[in-house]
Short mmCIF file of C-alpha atoms and ligand atoms in Angstrom, two decimals:
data_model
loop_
_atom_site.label_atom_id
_atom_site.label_comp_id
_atom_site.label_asym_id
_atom_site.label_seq_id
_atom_site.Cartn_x
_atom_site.Cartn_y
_atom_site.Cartn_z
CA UNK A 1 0.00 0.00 0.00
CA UNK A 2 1.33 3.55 -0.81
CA UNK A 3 3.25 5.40 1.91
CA UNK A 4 2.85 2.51 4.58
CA UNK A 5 6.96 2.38 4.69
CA UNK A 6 6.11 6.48 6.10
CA UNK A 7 5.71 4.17 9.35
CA UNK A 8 9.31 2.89 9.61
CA UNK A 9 11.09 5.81 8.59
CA UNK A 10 13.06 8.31 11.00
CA UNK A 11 10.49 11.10 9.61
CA UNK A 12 7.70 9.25 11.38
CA UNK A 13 9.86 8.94 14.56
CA UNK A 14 10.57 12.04 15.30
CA UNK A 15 7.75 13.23 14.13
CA UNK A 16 7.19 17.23 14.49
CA UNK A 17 4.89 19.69 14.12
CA UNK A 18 6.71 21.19 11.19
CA UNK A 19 6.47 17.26 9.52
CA UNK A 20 2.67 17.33 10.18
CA UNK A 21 1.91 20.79 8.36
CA UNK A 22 4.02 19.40 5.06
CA UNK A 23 2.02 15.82 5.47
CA UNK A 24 -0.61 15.93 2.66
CA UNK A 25 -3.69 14.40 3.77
CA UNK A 26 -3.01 11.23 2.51
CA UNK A 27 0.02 10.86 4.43
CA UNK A 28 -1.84 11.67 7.56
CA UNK A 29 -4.85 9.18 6.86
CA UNK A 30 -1.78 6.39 5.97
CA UNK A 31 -0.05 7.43 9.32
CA UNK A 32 -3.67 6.58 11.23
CA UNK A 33 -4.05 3.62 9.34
CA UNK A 34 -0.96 2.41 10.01
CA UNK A 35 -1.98 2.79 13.64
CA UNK A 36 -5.13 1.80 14.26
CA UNK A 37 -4.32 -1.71 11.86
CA UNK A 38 -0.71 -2.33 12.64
CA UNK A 39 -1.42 -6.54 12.83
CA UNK A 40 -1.54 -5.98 8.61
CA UNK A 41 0.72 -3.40 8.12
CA UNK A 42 -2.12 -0.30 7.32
CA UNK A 43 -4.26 -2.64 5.09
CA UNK A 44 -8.34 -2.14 6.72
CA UNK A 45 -9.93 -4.83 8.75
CA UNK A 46 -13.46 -4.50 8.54
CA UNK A 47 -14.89 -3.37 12.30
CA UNK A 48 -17.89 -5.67 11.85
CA UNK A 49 -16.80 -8.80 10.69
CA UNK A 50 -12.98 -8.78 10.69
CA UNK A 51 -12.83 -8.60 6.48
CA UNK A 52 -9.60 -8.26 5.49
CA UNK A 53 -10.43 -7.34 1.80
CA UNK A 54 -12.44 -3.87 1.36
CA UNK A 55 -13.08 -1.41 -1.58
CA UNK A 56 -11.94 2.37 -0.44
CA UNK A 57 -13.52 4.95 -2.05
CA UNK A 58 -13.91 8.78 -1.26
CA UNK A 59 -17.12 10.89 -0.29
CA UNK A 60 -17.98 13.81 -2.24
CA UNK A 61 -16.23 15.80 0.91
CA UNK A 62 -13.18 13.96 0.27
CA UNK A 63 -13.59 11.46 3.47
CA UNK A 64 -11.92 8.34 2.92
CA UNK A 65 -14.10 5.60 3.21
CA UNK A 66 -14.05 1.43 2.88
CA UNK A 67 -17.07 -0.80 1.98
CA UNK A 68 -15.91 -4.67 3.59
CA UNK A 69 -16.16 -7.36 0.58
CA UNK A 70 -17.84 -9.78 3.12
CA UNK A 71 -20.42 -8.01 4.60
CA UNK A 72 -20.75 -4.75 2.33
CA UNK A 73 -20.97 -2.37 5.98
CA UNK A 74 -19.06 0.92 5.39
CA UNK A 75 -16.24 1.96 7.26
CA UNK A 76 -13.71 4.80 7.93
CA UNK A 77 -10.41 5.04 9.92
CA UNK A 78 -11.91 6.12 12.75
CA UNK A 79 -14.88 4.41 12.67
CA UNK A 80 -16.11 3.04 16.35
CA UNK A 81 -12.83 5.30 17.71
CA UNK A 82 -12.44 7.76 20.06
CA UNK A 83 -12.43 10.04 16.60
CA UNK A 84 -15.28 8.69 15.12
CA UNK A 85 -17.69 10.94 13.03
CA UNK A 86 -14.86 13.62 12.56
CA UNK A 87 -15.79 16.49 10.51
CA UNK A 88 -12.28 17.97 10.00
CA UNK A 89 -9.46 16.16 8.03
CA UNK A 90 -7.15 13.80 9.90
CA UNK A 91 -4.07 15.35 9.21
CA UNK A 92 -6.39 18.48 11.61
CA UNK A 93 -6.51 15.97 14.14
CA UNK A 94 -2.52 14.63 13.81
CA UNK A 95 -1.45 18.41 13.80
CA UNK A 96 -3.57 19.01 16.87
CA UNK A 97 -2.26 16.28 18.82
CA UNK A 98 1.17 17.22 17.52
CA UNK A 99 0.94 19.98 18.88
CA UNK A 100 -0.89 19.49 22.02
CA UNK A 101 2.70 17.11 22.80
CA UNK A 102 5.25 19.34 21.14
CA UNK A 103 4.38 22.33 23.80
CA UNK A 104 5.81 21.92 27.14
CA UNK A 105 2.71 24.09 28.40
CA UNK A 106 0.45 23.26 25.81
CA UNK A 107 -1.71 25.56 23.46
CA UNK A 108 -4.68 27.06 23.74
CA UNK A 109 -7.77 26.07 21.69
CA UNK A 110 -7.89 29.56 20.62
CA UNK A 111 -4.55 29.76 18.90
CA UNK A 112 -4.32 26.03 17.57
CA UNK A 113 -8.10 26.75 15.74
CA UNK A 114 -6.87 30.12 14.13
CA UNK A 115 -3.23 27.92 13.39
CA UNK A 116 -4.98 25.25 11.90
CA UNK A 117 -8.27 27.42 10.17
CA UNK A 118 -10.49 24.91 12.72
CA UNK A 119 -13.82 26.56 14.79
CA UNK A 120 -12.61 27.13 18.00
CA UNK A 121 -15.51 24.33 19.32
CA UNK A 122 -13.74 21.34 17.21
CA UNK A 123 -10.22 22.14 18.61
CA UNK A 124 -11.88 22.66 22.02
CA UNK A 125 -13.59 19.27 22.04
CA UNK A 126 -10.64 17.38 19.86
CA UNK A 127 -8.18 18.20 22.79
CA UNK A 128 -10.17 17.41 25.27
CA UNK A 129 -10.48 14.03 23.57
CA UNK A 130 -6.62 13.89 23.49
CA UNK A 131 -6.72 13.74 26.88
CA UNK A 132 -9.64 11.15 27.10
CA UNK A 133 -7.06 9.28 24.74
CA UNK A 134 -4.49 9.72 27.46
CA UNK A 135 -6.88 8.77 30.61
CA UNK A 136 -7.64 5.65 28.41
CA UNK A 137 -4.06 3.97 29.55
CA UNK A 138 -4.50 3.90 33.60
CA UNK A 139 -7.78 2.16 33.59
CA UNK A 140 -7.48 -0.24 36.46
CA UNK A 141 -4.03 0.66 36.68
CA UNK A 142 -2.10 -0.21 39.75
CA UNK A 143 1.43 1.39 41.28
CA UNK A 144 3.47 0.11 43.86
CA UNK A 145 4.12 -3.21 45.47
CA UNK A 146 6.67 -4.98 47.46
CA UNK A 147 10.21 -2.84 47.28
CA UNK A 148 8.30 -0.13 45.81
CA UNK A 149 7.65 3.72 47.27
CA UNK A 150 4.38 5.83 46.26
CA UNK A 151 4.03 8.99 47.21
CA UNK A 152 0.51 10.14 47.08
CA UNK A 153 -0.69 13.99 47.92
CA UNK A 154 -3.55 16.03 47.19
CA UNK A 155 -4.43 19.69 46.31
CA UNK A 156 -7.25 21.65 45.70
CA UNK A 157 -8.18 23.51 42.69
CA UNK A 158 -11.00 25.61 41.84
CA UNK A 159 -13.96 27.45 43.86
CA UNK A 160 -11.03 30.82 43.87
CA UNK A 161 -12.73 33.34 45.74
CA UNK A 162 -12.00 37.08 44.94
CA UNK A 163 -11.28 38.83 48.80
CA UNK A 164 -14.48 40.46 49.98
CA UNK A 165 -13.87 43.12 52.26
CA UNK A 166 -15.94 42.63 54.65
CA UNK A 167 -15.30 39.06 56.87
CA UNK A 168 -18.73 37.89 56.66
CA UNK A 169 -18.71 38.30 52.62
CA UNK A 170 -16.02 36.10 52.55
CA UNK A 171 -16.79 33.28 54.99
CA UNK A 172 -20.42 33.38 53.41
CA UNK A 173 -18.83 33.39 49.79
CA UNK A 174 -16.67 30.50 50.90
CA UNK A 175 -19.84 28.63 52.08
CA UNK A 176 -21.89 28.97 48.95
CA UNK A 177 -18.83 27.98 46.80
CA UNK A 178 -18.69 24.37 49.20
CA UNK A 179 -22.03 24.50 48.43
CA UNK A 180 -21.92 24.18 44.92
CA UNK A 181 -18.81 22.01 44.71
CA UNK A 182 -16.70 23.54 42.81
CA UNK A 183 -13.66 23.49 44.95
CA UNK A 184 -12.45 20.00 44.60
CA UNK A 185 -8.89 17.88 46.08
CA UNK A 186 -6.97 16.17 43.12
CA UNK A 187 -5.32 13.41 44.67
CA UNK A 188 -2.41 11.04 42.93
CA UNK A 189 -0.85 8.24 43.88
CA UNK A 190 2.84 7.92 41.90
CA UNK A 191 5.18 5.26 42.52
CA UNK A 192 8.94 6.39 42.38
CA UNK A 193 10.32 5.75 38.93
CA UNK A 194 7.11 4.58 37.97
CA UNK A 195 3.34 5.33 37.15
CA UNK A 196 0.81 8.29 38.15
CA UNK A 197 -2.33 8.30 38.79
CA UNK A 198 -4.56 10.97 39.63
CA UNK A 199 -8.52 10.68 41.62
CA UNK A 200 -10.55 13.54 42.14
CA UNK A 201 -12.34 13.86 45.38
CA UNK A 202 -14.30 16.55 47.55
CA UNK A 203 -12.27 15.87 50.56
CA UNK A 204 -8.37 13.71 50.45
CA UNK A 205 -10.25 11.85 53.46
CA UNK A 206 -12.67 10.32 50.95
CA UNK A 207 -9.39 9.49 48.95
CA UNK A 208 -8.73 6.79 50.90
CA UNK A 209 -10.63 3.67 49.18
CA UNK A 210 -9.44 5.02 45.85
CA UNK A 211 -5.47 4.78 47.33
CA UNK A 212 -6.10 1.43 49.18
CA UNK A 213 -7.61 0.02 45.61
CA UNK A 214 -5.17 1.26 43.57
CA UNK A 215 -1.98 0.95 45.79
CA UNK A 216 -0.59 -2.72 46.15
CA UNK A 217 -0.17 -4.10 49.29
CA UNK A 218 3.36 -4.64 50.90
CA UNK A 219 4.13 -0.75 49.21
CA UNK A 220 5.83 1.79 51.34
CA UNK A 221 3.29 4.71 51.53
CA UNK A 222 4.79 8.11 51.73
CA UNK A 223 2.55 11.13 52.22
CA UNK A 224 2.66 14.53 54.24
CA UNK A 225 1.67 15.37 58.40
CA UNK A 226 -1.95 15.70 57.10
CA UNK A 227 -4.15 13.78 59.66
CA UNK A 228 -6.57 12.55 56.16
CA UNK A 229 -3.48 9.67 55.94
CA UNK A 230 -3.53 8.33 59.03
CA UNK A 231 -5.92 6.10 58.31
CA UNK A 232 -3.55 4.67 55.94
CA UNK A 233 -1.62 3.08 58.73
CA UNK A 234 -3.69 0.57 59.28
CA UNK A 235 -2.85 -0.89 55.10
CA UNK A 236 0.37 0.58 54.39
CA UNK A 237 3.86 0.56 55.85
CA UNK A 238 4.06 5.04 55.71
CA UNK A 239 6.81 7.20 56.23
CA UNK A 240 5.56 10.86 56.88
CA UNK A 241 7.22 14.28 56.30
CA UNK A 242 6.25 17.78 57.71
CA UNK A 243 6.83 20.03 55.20
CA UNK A 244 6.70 22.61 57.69
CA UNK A 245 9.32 21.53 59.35
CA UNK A 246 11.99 19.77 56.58
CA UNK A 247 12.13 19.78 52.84
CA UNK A 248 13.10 15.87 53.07
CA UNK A 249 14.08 14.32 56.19
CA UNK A 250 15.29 10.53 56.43
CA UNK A 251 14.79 9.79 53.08
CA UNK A 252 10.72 10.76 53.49
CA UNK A 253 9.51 13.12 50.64
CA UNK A 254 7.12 13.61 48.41
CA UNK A 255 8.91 15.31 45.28
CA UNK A 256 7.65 12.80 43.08
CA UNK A 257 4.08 13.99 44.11
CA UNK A 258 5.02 17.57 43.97
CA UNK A 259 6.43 17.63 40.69
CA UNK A 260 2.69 16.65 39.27
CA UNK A 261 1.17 18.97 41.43
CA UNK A 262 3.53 21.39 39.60
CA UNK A 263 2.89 20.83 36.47
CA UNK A 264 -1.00 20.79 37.27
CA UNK A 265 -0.50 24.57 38.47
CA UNK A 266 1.25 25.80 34.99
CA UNK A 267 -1.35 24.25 33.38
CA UNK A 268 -3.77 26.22 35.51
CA UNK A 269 -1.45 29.59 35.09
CA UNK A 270 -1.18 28.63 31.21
CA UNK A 271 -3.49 27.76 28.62
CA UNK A 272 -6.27 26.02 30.92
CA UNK A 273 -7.59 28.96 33.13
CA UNK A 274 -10.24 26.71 34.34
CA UNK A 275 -9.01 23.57 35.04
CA UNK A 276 -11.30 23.06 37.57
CA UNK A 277 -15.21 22.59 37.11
CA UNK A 278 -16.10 18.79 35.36
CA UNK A 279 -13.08 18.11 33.40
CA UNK A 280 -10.55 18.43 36.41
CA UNK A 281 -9.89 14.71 36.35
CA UNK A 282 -9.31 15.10 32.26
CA UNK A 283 -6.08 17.77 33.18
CA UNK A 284 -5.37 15.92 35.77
CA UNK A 285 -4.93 12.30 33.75
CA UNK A 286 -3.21 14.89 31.15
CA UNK A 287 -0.95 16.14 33.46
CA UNK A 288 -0.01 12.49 35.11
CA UNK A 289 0.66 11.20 31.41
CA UNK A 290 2.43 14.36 30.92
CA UNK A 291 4.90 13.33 33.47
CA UNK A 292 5.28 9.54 33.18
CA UNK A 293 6.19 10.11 29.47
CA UNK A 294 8.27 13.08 30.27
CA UNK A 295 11.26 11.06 28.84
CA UNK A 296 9.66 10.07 25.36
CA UNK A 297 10.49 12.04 22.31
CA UNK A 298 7.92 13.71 20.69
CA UNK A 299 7.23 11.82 17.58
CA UNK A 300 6.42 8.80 19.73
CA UNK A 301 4.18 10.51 22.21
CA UNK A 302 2.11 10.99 19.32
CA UNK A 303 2.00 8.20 17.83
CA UNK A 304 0.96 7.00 21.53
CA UNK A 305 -1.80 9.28 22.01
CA UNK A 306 -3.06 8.58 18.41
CA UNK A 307 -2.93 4.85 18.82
CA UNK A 308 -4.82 5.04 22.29
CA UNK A 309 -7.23 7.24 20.27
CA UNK A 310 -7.80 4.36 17.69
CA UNK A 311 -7.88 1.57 20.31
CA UNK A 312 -10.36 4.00 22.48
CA UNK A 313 -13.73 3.58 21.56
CA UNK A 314 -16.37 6.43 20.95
CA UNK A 315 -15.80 9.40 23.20
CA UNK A 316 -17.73 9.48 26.72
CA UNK A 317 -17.23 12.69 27.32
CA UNK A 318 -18.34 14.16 24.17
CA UNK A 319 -20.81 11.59 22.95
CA UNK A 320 -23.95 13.85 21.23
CA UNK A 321 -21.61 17.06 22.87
CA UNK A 322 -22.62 18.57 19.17
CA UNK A 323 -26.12 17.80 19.80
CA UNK A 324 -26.95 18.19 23.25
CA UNK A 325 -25.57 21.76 22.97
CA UNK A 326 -27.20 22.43 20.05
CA UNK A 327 -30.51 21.84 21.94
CA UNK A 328 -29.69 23.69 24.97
ZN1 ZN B 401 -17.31 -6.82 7.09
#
């Protein structure tokens, strides 16, 4: 098939967001096919019955399209995906993602829709699904285990209230903000040299049954003076630091922990003014992946995050997004 070799080469390794603008959109739609059927090299396997040999034709919009031999159902590359029913072309969607990875920071959906001549609603929702793509990979993922360290930490993000000046403003303000729930404790569990993972909680007290499911036993828990651990004692062997006291004292800290938490606040500071509200545990999940694959070049953190795409299927968070909104 033409341009399947694209795969192999260095081009596609170190792939940049200067390769993805000179792609042509058959490049791009032969770099998702080579992802989403890698078992036969690019060629289409029909979703519904596993065909093997398909006509591909193109709609009068250009979208590639396959009709199986077998069973005659019609198919595209992102058919059943995480990217299903995309409107804009795919090499859109590869330059978004490309660029999403390539900027430490990231990029707002403002300036990657006016980059990439996309409504500022389909780059909003397409990098949101990026990180859906991301969250995808720690389903019923566990850290830790015997030898191991996690650190685990939370911090709270949203419900900012602007000082009142009067006392009574403020405490009230403070109530009716609790009220609503919009001030919210992500909390991550990240073993040392190993994987993240991030929950999102009212309290870090009702953390606990999401850290004692996701932690192994025989781990050794480390986690600040905050009384919301001590429950953990009874599960975990823990080491405890007062941060109050010493940066890192007998080999006790929690820099793994506060590195994510880091990176969670330049996201806030950057690009994502409001990463709180419902999709805190989507920049949180972004932010964790961020940081386990800190060490991965940039051409293969896309091809990760488009084959996670591929092997995701239709979005949750965004399924009928178009048309609920349209209603409302
Ligand atoms: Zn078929």
């Amino acid at each position: 098939m033409k341009g399947t070799h694209f795969l192999t080469t260095s081009r596609a390794k170190t792939l940049s967001l200067a390769t993805v603008f000179r792609m042509s959109d058959e490049e791009a739609e032969t770099y998702f096919q080579g992802l989403r059927w890698a078992d036969t090299d690019g060629a289409p396997a029909c979703p519904a019955c596993g065909g093997l040999d398909a006509y591909s034709f193109r709609r009068p919009t250009g979208a590639l399209q396959f009709q199986c031999k077998a069973c005659k159902k019609q198919f595209s590359i992102t058919s059943g995906t995480l990217f299903a029913a995309h409107k804009a072309p795919l090499r859109a969607y590869l330059a978004c993602i490309a660029v999403a990875m390539n900027e430490v920071k990231g990029k707002s959906a403002l300036a990657l829709s006016r980059d990439l001549g996309m409504s500022y609603k389909a780059v909003w929702v397409l990098l949101h699904k990026v990180r859906e793509a991301m969250a995808a990979e720690m389903k019923g993922r566990m850290v830790g285990g015997e030898g191991q360290v996690v650190e685990t930490d939370g911090a709270y993000f949203g419900g900012h209230v602007r000082p009142a000046n009067l006392r009574k403003d403020r405490v009230d303000r403070r109530f009716r903000k609790n009220q609503n729930g919009k001030r919210k404790v992500v909390v991550i569990v990240r073993e040392r040299g190993g994987e993240t993972l991030p929950g999102v909680f009212r309290s870090e007290a009702q953390a606990l049954g999401f850290i004692k499911a996701r932690v192994r036993k025989d781990t050794l828990v480390q986690a600040d003076e905050a009384t919301s651990w001590d429950a953990l004692h009874a599960r975990f062997e823990m080491k405890r630091i007062n941060h109050q006291e010493a940066y890192s004292f007998d080999g006790a800290c929690t820099n793994w922990a506060e590195s994510f938490f880091a990176r969670m606040r330049r996201g806030e500071m950057g690009h994502n003014h409001h990463v709180a509200g419902p999709y805190l545990l989507r920049y949180a999940q972004e932010a964790a992946w961020r940081e386990d694959n800190r060490r991965v070049d940039n051409g293969s953190q896309v091809r990760r995050v488009a084959t996670l795409a591929l092997a995701s299927g239709p979005s949750v968070d965004f399924c009928g997004y178009y048309q609920r909104h349209r209603q409302a």
